[in-house]
PDB file of C-alpha atoms in Angstrom:
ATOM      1  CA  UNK A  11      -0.439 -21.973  18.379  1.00  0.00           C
ATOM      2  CA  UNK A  12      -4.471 -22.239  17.799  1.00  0.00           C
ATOM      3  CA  UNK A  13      -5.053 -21.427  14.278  1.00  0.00           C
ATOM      4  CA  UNK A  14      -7.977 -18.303  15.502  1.00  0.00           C
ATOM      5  CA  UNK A  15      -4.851 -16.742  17.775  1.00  0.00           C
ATOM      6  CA  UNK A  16      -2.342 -16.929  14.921  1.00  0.00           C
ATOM      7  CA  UNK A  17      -4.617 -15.670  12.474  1.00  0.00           C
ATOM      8  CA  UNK A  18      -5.008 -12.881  14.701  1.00  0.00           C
ATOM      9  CA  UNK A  19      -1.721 -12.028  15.114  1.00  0.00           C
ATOM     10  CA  UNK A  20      -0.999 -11.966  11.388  1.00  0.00           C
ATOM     11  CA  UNK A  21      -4.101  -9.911  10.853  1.00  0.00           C
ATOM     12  CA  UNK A  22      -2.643  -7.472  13.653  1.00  0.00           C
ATOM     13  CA  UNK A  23       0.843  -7.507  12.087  1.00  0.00           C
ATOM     14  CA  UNK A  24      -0.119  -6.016   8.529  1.00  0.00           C
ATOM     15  CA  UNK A  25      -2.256  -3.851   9.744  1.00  0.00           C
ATOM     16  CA  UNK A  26       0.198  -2.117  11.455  1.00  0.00           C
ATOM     17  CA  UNK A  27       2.509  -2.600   8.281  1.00  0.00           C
ATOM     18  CA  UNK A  28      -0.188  -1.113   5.968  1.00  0.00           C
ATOM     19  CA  UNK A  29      -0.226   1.897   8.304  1.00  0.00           C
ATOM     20  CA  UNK A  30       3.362   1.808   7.881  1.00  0.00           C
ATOM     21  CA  UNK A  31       2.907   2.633   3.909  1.00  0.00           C
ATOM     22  CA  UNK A  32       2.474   5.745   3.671  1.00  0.00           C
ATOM     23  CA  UNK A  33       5.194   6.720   6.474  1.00  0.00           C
ATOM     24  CA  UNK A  34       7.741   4.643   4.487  1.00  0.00           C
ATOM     25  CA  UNK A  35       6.588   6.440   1.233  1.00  0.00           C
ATOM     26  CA  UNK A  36       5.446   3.347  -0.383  1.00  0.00           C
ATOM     27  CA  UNK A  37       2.111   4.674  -1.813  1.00  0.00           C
ATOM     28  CA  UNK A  38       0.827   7.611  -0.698  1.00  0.00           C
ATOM     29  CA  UNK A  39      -0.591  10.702  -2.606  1.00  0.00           C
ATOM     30  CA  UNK A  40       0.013  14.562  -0.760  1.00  0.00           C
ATOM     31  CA  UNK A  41      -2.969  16.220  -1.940  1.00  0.00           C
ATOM     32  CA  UNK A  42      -1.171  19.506  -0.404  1.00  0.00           C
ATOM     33  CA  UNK A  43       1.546  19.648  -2.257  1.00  0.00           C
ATOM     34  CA  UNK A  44       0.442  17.049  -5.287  1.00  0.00           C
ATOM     35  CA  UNK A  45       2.715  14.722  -4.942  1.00  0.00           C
ATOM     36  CA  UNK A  46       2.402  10.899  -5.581  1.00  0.00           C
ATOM     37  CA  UNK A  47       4.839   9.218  -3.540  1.00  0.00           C
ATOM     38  CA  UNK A  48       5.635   5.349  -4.930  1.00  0.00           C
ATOM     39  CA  UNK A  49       8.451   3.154  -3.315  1.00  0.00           C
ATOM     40  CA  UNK A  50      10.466   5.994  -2.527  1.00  0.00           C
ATOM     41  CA  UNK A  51      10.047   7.766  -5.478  1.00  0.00           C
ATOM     42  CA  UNK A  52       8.454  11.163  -5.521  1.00  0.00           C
ATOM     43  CA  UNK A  53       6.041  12.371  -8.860  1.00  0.00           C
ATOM     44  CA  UNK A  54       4.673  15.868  -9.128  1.00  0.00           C
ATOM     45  CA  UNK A  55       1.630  16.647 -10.682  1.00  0.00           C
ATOM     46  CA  UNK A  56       1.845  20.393  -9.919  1.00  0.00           C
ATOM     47  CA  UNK A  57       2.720  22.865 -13.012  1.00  0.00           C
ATOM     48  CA  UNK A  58       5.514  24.947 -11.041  1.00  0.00           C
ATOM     49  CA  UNK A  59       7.366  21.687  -9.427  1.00  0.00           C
ATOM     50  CA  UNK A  60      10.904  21.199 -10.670  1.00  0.00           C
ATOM     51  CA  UNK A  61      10.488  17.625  -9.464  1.00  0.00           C
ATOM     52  CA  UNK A  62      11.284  14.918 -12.035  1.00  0.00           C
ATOM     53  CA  UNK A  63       8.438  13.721 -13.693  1.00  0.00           C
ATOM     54  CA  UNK A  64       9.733  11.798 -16.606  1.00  0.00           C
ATOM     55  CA  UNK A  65       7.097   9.717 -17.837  1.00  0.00           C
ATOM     56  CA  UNK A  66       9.123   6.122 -18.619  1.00  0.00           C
ATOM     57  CA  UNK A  67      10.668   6.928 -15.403  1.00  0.00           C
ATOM     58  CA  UNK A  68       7.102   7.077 -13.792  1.00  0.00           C
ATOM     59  CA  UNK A  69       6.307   3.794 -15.606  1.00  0.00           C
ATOM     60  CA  UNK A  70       9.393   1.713 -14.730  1.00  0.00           C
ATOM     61  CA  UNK A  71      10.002   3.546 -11.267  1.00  0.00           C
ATOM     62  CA  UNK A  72       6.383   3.152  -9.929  1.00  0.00           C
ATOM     63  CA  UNK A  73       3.924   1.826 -12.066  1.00  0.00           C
ATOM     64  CA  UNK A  74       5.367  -1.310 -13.134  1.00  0.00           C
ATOM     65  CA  UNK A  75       6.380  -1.968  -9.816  1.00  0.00           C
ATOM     66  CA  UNK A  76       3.153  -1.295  -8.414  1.00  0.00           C
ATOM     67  CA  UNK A  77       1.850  -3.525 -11.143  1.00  0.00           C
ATOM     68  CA  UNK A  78       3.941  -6.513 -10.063  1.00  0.00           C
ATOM     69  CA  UNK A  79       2.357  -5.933  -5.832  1.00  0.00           C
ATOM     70  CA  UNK A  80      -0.968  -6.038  -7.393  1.00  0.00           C
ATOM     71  CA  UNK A  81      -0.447  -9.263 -10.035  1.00  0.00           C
ATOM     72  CA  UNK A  82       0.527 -11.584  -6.836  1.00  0.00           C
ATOM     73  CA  UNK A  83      -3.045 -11.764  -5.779  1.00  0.00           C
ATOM     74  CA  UNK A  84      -4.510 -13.783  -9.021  1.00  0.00           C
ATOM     75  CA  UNK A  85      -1.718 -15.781  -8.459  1.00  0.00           C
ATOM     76  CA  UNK A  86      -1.976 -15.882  -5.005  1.00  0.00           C
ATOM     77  CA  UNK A  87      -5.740 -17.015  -5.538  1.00  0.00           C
ATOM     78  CA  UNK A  88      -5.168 -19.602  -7.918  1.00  0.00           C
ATOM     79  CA  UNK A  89      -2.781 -21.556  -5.700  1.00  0.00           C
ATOM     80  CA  UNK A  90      -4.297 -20.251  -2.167  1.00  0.00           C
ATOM     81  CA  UNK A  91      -7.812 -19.273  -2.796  1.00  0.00           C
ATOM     82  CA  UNK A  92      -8.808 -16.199  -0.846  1.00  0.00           C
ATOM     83  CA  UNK A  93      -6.715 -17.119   1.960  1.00  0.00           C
ATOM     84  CA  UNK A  94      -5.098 -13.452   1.674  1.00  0.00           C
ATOM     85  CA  UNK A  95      -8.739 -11.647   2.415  1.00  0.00           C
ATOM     86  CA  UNK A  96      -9.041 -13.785   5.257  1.00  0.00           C
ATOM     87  CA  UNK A  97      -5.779 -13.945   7.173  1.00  0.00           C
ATOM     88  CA  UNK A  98      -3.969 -10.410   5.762  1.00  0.00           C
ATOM     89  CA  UNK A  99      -5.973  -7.829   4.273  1.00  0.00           C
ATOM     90  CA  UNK A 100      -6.419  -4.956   6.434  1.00  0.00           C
ATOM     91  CA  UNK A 101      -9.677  -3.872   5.361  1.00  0.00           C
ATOM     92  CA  UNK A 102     -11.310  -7.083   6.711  1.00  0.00           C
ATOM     93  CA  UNK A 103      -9.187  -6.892   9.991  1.00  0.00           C
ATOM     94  CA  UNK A 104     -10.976  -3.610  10.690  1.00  0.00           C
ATOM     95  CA  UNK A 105     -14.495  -4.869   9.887  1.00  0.00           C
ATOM     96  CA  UNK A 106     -14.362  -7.950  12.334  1.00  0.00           C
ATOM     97  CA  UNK A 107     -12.645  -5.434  14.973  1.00  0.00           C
ATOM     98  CA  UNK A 108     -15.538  -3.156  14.725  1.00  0.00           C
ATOM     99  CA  UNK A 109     -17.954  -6.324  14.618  1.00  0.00           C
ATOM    100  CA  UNK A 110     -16.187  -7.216  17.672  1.00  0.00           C
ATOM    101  CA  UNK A 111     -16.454  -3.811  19.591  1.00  0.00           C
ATOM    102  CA  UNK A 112     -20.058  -3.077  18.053  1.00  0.00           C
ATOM    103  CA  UNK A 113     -21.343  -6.303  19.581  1.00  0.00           C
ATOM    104  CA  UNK A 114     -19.990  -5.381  23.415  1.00  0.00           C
ATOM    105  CA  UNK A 115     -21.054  -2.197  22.910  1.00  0.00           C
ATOM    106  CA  UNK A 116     -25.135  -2.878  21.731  1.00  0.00           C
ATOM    107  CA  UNK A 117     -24.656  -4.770  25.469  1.00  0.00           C
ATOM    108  CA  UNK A 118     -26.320  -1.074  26.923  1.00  0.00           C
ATOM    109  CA  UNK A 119     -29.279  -2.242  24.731  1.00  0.00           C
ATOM    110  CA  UNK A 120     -30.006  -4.785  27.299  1.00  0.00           C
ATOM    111  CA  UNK A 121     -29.204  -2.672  30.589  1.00  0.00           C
ATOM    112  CA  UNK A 122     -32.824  -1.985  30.916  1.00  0.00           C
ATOM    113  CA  UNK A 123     -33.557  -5.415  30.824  1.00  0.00           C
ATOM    114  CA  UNK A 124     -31.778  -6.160  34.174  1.00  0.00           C
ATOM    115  CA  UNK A 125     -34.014  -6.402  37.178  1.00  0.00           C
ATOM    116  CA  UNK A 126     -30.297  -6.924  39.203  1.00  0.00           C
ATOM    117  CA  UNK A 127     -28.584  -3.645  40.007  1.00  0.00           C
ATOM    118  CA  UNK A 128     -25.376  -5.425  40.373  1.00  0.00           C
ATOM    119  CA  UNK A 129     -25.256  -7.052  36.658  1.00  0.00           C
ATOM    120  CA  UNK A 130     -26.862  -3.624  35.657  1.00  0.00           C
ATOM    121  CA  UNK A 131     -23.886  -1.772  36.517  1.00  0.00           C
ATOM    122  CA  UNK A 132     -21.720  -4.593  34.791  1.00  0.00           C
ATOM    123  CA  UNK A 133     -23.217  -4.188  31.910  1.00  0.00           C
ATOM    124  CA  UNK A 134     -23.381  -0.402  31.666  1.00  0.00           C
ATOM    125  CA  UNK A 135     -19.764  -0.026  32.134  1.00  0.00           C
ATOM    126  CA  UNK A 136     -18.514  -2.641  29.620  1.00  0.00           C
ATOM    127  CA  UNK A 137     -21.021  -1.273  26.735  1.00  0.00           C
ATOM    128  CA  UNK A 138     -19.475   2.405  27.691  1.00  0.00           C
ATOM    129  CA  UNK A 139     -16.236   0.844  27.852  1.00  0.00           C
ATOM    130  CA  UNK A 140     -16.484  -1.007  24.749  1.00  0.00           C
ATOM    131  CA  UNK A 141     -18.402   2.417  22.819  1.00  0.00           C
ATOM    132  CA  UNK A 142     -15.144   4.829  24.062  1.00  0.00           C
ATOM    133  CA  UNK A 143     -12.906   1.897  22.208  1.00  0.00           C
ATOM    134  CA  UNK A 144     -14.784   1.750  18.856  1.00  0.00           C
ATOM    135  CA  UNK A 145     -15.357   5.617  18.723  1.00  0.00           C
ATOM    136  CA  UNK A 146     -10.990   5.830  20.139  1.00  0.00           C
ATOM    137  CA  UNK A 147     -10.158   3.178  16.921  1.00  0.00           C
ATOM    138  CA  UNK A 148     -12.397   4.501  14.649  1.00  0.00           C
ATOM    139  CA  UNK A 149     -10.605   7.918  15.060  1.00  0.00           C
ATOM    140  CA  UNK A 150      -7.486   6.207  15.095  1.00  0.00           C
ATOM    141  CA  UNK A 151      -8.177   4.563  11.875  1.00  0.00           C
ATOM    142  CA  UNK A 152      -9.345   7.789  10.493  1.00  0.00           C
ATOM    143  CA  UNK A 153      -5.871   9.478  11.330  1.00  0.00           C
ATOM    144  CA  UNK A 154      -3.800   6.229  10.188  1.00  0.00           C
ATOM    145  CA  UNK A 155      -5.862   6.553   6.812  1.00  0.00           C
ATOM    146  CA  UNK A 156      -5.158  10.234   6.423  1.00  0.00           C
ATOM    147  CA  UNK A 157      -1.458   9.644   6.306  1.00  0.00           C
ATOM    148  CA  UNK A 158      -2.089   8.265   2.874  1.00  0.00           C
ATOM    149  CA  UNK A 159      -3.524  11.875   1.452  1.00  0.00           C
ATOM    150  CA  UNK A 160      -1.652  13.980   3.767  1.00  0.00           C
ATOM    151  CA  UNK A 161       2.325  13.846   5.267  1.00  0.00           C
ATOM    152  CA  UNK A 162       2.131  11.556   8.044  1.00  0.00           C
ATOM    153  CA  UNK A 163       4.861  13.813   9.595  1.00  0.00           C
ATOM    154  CA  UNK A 164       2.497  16.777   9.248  1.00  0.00           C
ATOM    155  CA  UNK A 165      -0.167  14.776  10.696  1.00  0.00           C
ATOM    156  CA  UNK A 166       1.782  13.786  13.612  1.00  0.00           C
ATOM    157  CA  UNK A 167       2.841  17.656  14.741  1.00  0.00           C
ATOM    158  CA  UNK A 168      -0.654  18.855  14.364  1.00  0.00           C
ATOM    159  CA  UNK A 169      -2.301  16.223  16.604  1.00  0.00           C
ATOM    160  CA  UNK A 170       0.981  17.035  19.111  1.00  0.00           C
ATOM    161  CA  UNK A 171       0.754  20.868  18.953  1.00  0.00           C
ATOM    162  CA  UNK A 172      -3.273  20.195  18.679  1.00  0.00           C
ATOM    163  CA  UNK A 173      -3.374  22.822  15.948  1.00  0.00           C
ATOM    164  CA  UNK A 174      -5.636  20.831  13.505  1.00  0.00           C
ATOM    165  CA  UNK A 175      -6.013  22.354   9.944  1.00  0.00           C
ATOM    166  CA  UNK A 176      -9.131  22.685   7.926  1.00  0.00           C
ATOM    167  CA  UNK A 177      -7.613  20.132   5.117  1.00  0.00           C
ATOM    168  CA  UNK A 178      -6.834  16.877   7.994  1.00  0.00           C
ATOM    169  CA  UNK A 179     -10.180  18.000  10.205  1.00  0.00           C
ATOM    170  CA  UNK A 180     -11.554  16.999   6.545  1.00  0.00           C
ATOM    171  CA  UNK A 181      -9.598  14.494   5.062  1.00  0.00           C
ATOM    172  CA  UNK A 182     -10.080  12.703   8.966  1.00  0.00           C
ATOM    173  CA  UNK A 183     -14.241  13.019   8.628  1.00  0.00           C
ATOM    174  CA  UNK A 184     -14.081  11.616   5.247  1.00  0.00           C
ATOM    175  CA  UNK A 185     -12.124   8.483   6.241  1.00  0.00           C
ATOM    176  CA  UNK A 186     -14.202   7.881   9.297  1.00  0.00           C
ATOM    177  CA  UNK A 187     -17.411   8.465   7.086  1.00  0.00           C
ATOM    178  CA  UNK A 188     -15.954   5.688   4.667  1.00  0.00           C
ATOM    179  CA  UNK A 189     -15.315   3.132   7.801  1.00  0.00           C
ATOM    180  CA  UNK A 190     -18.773   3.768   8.855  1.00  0.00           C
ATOM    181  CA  UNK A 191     -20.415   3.185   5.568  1.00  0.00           C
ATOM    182  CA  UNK A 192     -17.885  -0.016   4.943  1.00  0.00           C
ATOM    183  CA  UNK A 193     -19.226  -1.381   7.873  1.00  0.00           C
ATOM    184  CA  UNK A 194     -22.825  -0.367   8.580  1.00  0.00           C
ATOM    185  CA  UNK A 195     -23.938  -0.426   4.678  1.00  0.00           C
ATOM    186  CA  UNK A 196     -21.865  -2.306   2.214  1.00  0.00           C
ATOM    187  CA  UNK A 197     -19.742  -4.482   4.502  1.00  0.00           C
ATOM    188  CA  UNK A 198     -19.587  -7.535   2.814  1.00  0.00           C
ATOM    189  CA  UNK A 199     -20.848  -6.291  -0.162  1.00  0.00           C
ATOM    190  CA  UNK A 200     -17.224  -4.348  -0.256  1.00  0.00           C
ATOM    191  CA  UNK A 201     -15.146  -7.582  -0.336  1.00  0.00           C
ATOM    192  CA  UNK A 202     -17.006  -9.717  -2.930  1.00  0.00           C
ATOM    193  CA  UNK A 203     -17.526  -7.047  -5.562  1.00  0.00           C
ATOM    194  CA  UNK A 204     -16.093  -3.513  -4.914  1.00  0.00           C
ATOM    195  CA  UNK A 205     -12.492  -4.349  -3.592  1.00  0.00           C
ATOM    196  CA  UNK A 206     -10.801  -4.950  -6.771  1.00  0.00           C
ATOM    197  CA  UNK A 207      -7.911  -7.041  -4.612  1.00  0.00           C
ATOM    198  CA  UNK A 208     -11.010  -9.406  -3.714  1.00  0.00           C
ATOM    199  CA  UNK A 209     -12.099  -9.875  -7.100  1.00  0.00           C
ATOM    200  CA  UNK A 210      -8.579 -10.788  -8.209  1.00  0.00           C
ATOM    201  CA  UNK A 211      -8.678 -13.672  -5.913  1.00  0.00           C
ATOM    202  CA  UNK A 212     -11.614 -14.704  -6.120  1.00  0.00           C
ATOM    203  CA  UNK A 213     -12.276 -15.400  -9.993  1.00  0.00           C
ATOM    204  CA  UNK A 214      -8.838 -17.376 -10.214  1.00  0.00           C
ATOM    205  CA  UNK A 215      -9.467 -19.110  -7.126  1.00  0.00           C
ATOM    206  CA  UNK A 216     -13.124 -20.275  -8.589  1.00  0.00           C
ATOM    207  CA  UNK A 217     -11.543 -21.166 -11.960  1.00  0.00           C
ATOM    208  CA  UNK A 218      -8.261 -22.962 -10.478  1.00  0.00           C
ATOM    209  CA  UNK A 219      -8.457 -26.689 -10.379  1.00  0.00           C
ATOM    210  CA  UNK A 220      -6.194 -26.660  -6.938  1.00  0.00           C
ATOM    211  CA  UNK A 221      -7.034 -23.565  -5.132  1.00  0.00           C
ATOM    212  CA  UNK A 222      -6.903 -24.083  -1.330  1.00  0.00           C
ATOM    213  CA  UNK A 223     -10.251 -24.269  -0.227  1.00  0.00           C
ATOM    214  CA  UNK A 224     -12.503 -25.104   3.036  1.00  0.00           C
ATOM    215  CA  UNK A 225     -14.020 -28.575   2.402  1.00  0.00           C
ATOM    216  CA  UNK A 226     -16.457 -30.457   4.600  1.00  0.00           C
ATOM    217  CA  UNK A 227     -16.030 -33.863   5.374  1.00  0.00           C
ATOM    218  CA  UNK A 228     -19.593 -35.648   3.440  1.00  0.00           C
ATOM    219  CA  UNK A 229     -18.366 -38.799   5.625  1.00  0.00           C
ATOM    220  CA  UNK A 230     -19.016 -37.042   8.917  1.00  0.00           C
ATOM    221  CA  UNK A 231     -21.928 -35.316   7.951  1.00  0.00           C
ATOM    222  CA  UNK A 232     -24.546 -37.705  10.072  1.00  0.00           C
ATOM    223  CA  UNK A 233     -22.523 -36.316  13.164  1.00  0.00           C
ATOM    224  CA  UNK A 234     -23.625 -32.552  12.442  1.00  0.00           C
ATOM    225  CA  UNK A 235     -25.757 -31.385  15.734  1.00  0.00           C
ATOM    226  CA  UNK A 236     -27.084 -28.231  13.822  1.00  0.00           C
ATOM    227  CA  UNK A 237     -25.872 -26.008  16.591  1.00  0.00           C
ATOM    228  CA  UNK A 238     -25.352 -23.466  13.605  1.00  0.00           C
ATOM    229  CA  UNK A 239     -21.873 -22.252  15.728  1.00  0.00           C
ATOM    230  CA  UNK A 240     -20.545 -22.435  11.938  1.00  0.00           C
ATOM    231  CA  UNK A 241     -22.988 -20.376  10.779  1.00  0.00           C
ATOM    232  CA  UNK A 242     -22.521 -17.543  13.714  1.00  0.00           C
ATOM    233  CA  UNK A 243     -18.524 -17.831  12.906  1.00  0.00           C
ATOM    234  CA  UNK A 244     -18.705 -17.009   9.238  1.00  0.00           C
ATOM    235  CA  UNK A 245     -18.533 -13.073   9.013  1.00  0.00           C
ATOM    236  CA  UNK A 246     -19.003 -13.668   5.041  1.00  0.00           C
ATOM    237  CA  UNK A 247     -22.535 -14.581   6.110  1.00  0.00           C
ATOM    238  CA  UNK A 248     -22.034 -17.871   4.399  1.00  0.00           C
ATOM    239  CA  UNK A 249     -23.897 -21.396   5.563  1.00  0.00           C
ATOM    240  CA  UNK A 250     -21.042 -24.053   5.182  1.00  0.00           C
ATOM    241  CA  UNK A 251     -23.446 -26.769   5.763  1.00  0.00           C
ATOM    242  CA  UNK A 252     -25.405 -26.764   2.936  1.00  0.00           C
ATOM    243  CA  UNK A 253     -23.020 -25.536   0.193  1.00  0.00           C
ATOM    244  CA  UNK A 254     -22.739 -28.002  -2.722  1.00  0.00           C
ATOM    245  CA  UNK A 255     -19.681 -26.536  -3.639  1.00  0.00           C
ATOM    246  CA  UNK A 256     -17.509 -23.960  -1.953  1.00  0.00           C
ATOM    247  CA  UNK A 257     -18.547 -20.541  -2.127  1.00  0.00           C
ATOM    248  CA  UNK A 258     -16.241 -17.647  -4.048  1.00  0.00           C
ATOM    249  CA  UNK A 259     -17.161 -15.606  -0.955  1.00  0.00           C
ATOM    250  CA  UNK A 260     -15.275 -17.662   1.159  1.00  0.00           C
ATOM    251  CA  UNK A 261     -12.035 -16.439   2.713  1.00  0.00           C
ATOM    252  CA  UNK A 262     -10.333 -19.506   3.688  1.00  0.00           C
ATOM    253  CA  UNK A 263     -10.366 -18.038   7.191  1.00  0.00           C
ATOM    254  CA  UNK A 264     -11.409 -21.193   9.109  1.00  0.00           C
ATOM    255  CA  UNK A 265     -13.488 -19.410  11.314  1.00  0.00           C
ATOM    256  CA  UNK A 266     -15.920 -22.273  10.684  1.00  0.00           C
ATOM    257  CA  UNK A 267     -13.310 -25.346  11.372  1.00  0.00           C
ATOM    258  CA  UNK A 268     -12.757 -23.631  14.701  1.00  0.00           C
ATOM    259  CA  UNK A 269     -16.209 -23.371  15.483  1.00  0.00           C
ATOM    260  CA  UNK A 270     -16.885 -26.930  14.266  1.00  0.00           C
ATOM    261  CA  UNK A 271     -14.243 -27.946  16.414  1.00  0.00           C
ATOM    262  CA  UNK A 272     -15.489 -26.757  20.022  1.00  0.00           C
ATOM    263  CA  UNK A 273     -18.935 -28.928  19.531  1.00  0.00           C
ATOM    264  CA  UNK A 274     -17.084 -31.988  17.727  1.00  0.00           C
ATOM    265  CA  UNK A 275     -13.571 -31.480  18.570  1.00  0.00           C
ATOM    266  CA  UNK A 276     -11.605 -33.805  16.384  1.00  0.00           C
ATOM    267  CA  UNK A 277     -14.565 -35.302  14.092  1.00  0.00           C
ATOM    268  CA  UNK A 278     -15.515 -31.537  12.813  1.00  0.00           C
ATOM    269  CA  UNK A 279     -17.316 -31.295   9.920  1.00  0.00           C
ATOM    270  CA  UNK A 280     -14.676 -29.403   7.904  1.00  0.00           C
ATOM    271  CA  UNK A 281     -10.985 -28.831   7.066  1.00  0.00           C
ATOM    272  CA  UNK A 282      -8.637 -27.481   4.232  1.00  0.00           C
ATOM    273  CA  UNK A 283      -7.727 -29.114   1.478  1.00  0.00           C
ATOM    274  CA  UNK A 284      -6.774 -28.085  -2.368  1.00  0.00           C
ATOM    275  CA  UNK A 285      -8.683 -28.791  -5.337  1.00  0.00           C
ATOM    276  CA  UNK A 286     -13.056 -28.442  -5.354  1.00  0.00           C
ATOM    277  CA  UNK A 287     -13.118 -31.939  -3.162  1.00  0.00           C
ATOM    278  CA  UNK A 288     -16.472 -33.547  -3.172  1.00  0.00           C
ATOM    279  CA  UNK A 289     -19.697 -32.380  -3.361  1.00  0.00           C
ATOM    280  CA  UNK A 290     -21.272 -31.604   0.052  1.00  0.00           C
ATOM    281  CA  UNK A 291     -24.221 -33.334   0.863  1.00  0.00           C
ATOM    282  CA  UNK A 292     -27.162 -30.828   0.771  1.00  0.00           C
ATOM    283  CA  UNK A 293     -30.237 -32.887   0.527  1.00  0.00           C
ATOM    284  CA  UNK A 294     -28.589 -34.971   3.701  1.00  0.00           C
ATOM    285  CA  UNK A 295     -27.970 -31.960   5.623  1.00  0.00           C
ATOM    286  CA  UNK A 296     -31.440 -30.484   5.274  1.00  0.00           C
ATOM    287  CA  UNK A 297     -32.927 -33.783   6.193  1.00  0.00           C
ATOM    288  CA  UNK A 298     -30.826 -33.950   9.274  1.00  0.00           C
ATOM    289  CA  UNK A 299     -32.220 -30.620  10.706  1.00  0.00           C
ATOM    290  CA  UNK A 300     -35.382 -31.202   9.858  1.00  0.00           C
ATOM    291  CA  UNK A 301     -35.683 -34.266  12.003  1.00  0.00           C
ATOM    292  CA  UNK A 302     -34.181 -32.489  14.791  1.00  0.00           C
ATOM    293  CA  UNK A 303     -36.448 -29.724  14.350  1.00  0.00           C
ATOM    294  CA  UNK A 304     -39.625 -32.197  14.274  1.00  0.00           C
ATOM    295  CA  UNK A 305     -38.126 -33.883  17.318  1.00  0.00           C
TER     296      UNK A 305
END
């Protein structure tokens, strides 16, 4: 299986499963009825609640399982680097989806453009097309993300009986609002140095001797043809080429072997490895496109 169609997949897979959280009661938080729901176990924090709330309970029961989910990621990042932000985390699967569907749907920019009706038409129906499907998911991610603040069951019978309280028209608004800003504001700015999951990968994986990382090859670097396809594949806005070392924003996704790989095929420029590798060879790089730019 190509390595962009399986990353895909696994992307697609935990999504769903982290939409599946809160309906399993994993983690969720009912800010109706103040409950905090973790693996199974129900916690009131309302003053009339006869619900246990026994506090080394709460602490063996919840937190310190909880606590184990979240200490897998520094480990995770000094063995695998931040291969988890780039082939599982759910945030980033939303972000390239709506990079995706914002891209086909800025195509009724150019409709104006056209001086042929026929490709006029073309072009006005897949930007509407692909505008209904990011305003559809974006509502659809708004509703998933609810079900972590409000019963999903309760969330399921009010969009079937379409009687839509005051509390999920809300709670639904402010998730959408947060997608938006995610995405149109502080996109990448979110995964380096808000998402605390991020950061727990990525200072292990900088201080770790053997992290996975992307490497390029210095030996090949003569064959580069500066068509910058790496440069357009890396949605961390990262230039692979003239790195000296690997950058803590990268992902591990490989987004930039695969584009390497359609202009070179099997002499691309870069490939996985453990360990820092060798430097890359900046100085050569930058000479290389500047004689193709003089030329």
């Amino acid at each position: 299986m190509h390595r962009k169609v399986l990353r895909r997949l696994i992307q697609g897979v935990f999504l769903a499963l982290t939409f599946l959280i809160p309906v399993m009661d994993i983690l969720r938080f009912d800010i109706l009825t103040k409950e905090l729901y973790l693996f199974g176990q129900v916690w009131s924090f309302a003053h009339e609640s006869s619900t246990s709330s026994n506090p080394m309970d709460f602490l063996t029961k919840g937190v310190f399982p909880l606590f184990l989910s979240f200490i897998s990621l520094p480990i995770s990042g000094i063995i695998l680097g931040r291969l988890f932000c780039g082939w599982f985390c759910p945030t980033g699967a939303i972000l390239e989806s709506a990079d995706f569907l914002a891209a086909k749907a800025l195509r009724l920019k150019s409709i104006f453009l056209k001086k042929d009706e026929n490709d006029h038409r073309k072009e006005l129906l897949s930007g509407i097309f692909y505008l209904l499907l990011c305003i559809i998911g974006l509502i659809s991610a708004g509703a998933f993300l609810s079900g972590f603040l409000i019963s999903p069951t309760e969330i399921w019978r009010q969009i079937r009986e379409l009687d839509f309280s005051g509390t999920f028209i809300i709670t639904l608004l402010s998730m959408m609002f947060l997608i938006v800003i995610s995405y149109a504001v502080a996109q990448r700015l979110f995964c380096n140095y808000i998402c605390l999951g991020g950061i727990a990968q990525m200072i292990p994986s900088i201080a770790s001797p053997v992290s996975l990382r992307v490497r390029f090859i210095k030996e090949r670097a003569r064959m580069c043809t500066n068509c910058k396809g790496c440069e357009r594949a890396c949605f961390m806005g990262i230039k692979p080429r003239i790195l000296k070392n690997a950058s803590p924003r990268c992902v591990n996704c490989g987004e930039c072997i695969t584009a390497c790989e359609k202009e070179l095929g099997e002499n691309r420029l870069f490939q996985y490895g453990f360990g820092p590798g060798k430097k890359q060879p900046r100085k050569e790089l930058v000479i290389k496109q500047r004689e193709k730019g003089a030329s």
